[in-house]
XYZ file of C-alpha atoms in Angstrom:
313
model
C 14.969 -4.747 -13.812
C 18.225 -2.591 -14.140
C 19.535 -0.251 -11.346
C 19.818 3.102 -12.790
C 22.209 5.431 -11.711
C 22.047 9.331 -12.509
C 24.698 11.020 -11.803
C 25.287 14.552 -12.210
C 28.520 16.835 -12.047
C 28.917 20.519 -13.264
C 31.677 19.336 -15.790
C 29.760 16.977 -17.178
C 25.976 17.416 -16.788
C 23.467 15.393 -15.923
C 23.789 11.604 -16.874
C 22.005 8.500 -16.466
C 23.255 5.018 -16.309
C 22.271 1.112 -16.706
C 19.853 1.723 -19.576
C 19.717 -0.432 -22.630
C 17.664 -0.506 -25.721
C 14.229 -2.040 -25.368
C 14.208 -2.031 -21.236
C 11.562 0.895 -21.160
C 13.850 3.963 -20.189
C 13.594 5.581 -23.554
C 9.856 6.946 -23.531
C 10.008 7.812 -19.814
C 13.355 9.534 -20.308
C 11.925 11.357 -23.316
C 8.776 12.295 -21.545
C 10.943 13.861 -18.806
C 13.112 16.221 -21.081
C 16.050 13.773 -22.061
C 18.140 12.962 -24.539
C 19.923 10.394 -26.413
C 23.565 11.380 -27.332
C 25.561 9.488 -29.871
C 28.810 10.564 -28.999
C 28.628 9.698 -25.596
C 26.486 6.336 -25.473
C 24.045 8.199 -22.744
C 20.797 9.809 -21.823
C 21.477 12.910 -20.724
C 19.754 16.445 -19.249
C 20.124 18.802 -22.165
C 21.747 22.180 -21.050
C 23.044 20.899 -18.212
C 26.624 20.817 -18.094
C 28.569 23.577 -16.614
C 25.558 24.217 -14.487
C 24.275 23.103 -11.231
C 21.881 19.958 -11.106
C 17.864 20.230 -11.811
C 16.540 18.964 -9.332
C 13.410 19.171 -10.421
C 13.570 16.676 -13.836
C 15.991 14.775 -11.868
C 13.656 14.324 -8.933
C 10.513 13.973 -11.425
C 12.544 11.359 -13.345
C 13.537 9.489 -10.578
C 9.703 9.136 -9.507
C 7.963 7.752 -13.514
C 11.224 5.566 -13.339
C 10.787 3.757 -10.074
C 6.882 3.602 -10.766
C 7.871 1.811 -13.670
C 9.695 -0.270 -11.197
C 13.025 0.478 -11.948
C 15.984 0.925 -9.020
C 17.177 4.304 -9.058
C 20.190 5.481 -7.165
C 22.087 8.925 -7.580
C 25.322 10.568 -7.057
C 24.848 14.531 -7.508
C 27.636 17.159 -6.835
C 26.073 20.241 -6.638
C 29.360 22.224 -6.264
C 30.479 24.369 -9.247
C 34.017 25.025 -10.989
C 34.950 28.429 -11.480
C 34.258 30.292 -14.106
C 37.619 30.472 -16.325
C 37.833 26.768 -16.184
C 34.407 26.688 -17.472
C 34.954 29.114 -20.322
C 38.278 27.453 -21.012
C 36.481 23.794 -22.034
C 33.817 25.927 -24.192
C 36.716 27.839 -26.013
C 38.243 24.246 -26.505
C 35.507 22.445 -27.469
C 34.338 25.262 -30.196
C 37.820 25.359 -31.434
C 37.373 21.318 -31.535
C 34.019 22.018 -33.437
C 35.463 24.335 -35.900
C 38.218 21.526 -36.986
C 35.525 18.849 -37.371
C 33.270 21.122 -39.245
C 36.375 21.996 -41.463
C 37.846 18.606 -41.993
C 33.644 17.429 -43.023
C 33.779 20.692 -45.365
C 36.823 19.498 -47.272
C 35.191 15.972 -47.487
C 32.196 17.416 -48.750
C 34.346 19.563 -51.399
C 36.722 17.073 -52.628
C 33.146 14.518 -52.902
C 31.868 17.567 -54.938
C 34.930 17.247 -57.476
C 34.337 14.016 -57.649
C 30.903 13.870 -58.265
C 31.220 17.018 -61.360
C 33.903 14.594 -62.788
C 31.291 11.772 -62.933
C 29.042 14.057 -64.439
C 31.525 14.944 -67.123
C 32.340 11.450 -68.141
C 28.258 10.451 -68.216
C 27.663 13.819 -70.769
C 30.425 12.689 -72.899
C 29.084 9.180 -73.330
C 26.390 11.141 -74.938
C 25.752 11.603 -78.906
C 27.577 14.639 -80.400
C 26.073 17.077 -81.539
C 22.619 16.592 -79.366
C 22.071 13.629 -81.974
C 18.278 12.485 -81.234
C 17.547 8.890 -80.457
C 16.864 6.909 -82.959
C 13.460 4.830 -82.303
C 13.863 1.724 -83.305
C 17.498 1.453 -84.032
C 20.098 -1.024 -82.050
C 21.813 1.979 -80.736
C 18.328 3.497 -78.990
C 18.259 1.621 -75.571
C 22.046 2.237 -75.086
C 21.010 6.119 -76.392
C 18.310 5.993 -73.503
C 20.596 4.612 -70.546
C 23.179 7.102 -71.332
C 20.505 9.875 -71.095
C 18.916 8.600 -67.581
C 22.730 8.064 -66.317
C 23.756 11.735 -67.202
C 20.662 13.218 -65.716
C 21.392 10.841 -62.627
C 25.111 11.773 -62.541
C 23.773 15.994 -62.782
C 21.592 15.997 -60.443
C 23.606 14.075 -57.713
C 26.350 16.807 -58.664
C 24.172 19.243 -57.686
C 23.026 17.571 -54.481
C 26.803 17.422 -53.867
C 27.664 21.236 -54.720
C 24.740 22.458 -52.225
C 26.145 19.803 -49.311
C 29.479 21.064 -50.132
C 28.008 24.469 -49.499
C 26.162 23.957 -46.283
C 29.090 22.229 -44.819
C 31.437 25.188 -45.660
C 28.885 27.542 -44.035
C 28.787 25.879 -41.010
C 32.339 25.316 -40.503
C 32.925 29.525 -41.606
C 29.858 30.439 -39.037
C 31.727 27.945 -36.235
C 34.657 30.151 -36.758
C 33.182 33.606 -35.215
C 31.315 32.180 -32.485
C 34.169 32.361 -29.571
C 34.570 36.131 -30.891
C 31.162 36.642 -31.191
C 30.781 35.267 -27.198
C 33.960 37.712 -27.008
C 32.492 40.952 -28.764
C 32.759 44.108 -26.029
C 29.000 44.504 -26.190
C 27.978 41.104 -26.008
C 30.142 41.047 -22.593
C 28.975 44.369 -21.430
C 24.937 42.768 -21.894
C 25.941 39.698 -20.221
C 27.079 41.705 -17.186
C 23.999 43.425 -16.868
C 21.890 40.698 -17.286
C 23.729 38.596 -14.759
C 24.141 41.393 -12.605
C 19.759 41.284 -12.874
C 19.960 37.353 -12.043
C 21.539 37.971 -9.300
C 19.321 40.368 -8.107
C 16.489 38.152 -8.301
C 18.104 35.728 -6.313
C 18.677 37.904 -4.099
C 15.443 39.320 -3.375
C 14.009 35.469 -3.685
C 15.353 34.696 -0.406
C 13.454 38.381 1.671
C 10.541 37.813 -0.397
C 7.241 37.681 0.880
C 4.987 34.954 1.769
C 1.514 34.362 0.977
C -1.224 33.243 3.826
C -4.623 31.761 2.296
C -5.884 34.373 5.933
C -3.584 37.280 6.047
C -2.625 37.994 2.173
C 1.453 38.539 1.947
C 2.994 38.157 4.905
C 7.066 38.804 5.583
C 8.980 35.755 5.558
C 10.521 34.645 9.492
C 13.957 34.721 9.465
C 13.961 30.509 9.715
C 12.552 30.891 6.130
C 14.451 33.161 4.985
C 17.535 31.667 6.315
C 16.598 28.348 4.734
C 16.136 30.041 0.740
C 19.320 31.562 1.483
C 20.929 27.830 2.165
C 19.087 26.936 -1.258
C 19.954 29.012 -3.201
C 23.405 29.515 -1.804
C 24.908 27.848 -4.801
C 23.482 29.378 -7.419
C 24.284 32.746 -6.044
C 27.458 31.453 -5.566
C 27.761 30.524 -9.295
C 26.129 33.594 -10.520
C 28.808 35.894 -8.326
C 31.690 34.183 -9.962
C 30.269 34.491 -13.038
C 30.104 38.411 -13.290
C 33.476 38.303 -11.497
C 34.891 36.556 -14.297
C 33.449 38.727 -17.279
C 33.847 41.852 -15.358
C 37.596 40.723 -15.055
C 37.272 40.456 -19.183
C 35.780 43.512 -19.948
C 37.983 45.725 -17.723
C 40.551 44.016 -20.180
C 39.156 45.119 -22.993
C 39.137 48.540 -22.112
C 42.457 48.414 -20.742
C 43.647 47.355 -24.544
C 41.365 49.579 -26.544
C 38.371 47.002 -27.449
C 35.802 48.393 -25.649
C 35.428 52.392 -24.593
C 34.608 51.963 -21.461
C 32.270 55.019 -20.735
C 29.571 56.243 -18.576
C 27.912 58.902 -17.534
C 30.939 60.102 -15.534
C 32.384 60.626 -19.072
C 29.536 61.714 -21.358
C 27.211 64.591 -21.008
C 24.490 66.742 -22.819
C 26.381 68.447 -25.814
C 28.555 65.797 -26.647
C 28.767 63.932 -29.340
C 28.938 60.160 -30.203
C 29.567 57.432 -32.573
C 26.908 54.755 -31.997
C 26.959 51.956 -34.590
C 28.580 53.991 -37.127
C 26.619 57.176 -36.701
C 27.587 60.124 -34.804
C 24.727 61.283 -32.679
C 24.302 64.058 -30.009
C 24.149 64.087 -26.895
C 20.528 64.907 -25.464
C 20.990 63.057 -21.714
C 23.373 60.925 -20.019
C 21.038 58.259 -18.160
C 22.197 56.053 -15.751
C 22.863 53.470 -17.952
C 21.885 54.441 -21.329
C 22.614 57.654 -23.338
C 19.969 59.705 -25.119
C 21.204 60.877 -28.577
C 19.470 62.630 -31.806
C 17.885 61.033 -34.203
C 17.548 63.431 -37.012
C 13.996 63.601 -36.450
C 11.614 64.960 -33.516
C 12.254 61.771 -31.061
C 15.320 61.167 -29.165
C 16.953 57.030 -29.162
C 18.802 55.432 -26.401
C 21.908 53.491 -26.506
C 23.724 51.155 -24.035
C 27.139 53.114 -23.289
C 29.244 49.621 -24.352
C 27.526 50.940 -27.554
C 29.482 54.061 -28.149
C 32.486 53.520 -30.188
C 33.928 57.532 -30.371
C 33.171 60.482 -28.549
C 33.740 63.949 -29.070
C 33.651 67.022 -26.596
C 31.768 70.313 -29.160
C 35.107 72.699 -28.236
């Protein structure tokens, strides 16, 4: 049989090699979470680019594949490129999307023109005047082609117009989506929730361990030191991470985009403008503000939420 290779590398994801059509690979490869894409010719790990290796599909893959009695070899570079090179391809390869998706959308248009015009010409063929056919006469089975070839030519207008439409919505939705990855509070949610990855990584490495005698037990510093060298990586790759977006959101404060405040800078009394409603102050949490509702309950908001403030004097 074949010698696979899967290779994996944070630019380009997981990958495997040395399959062909009909050897076998496919409905193991399929079982194990893979996928077939066309614009690369390969099997590949979905999600997995710009990220470090699974080891765990590429390990389980490995083993159905070599029971089947395929070779396997790999070549996996767990190492990870920093994060503004990483962001850098996505912005490039969105903007790449968004001129596909436009140059499909003014395919799709100009076949919609094309396809009213043929409609056009098939209704004229038609009797004036909404003449019925004539049963019987030498003009009824030309009347009755030129009837089925109008309602063809209609209907596969109509296909055309909502085609035209859907590709026109995708290529207008493409558009936003680096802004939308951009927006001040999608960046200031992102920190936090990385910053919480991180933490969990963190504590994954002191965490306890469990005896089938003794219950939880603390770890010995030989386990503990060997998570740490396991997950080393990713809490490498996570760190860079929030170093990268914090970089971007001190930015947008810096240039007005985002307000930047806390509860160093808001406090009971105050009032705020929190998706295009001014609210007041009740409590400055830690990482939330409490503000009025107009009713007898209180809401919270995220500060990257607050878009004005106001001191009462």
């Amino acid at each position: 049989m074949n010698t696979l290779t899967i290779t994996h590398t944070h630019a380009e994801g997981t990958l495997i090699d040395g399959t062909s059509k009909g050897d076998g690979t496919a409905d193991v490869l399929k079982a194990n979470g893979w996928r077939w894409g066309r614009s690369i010719s390969a099997w590949f790990v979905p999600q997995s680019r710009d990220r470090l290796p699974k080891l765990g599909t590429i390990e389980r893959t490995i083993t159905v594949l070599e029971a089947a009695g395929f070779t396997v070899t790999t070549s996996i570079d767990s190492t990870h490129r920093p994060m503004a090179e990483v962001e850098a391809g996505k912005v490039q390869r969105q903007a790449d999307r968004v001129d596909a998706l436009e140059h499909k959308a003014d395919r799709k248009a100009t076949a919609e023109t094309a396809a009213w015009d043929r409609e056009h010409a098939a209704l004229r063929r038609l009797p004036e005047g909404g003449e019925p056919i004539k049963i019987g006469h030498h003009s009824e089975t030309r009347h009755r082609n030129a009837i089925a070839k109008a309602d063809k030519a209609t209907r596969a207008a109509l296909d055309a117009t909502a085609t035209a439409q859907q590709a026109q919505a995708r290529a207008d939705a493409a558009t936003h989506t680096t802004d939308a990855r951009y927006s001040p509070i999608t960046v200031a949610n992102r920190i936090e929730t990385m910053g919480a990855e991180l933490r969990t990584l963190e504590r994954r490495i002191i965490a306890p361990c469990y005896d089938d005698e003794r219950g939880y037990i603390d770890a010995t510093e030989a386990q503990q030191q060997a998570r740490a060298d396991h997950l080393a990586p990713h809490i490498a790759e996570k760190r860079d991470q929030i170093t990268y977006w914090e970089a971007v959101r001190a930015e947008q404060i810096a240039t007005g985009q985002a307000t930047g405040h806390s509860r160093d800078t808001i406090q009971k009394g105050d009032r705020v403008k929190i998706r295009g409603q001014w609210r007041d102050v009740v409590r400055a949490n830690a990482k939330t503000v409490s503000v009025t509702t107009g009713y007898t309950w209180t809401d919270t908001a995220p500060y990257a939420e607050i878009q004005q403030h106001q001191r009462p004097e």
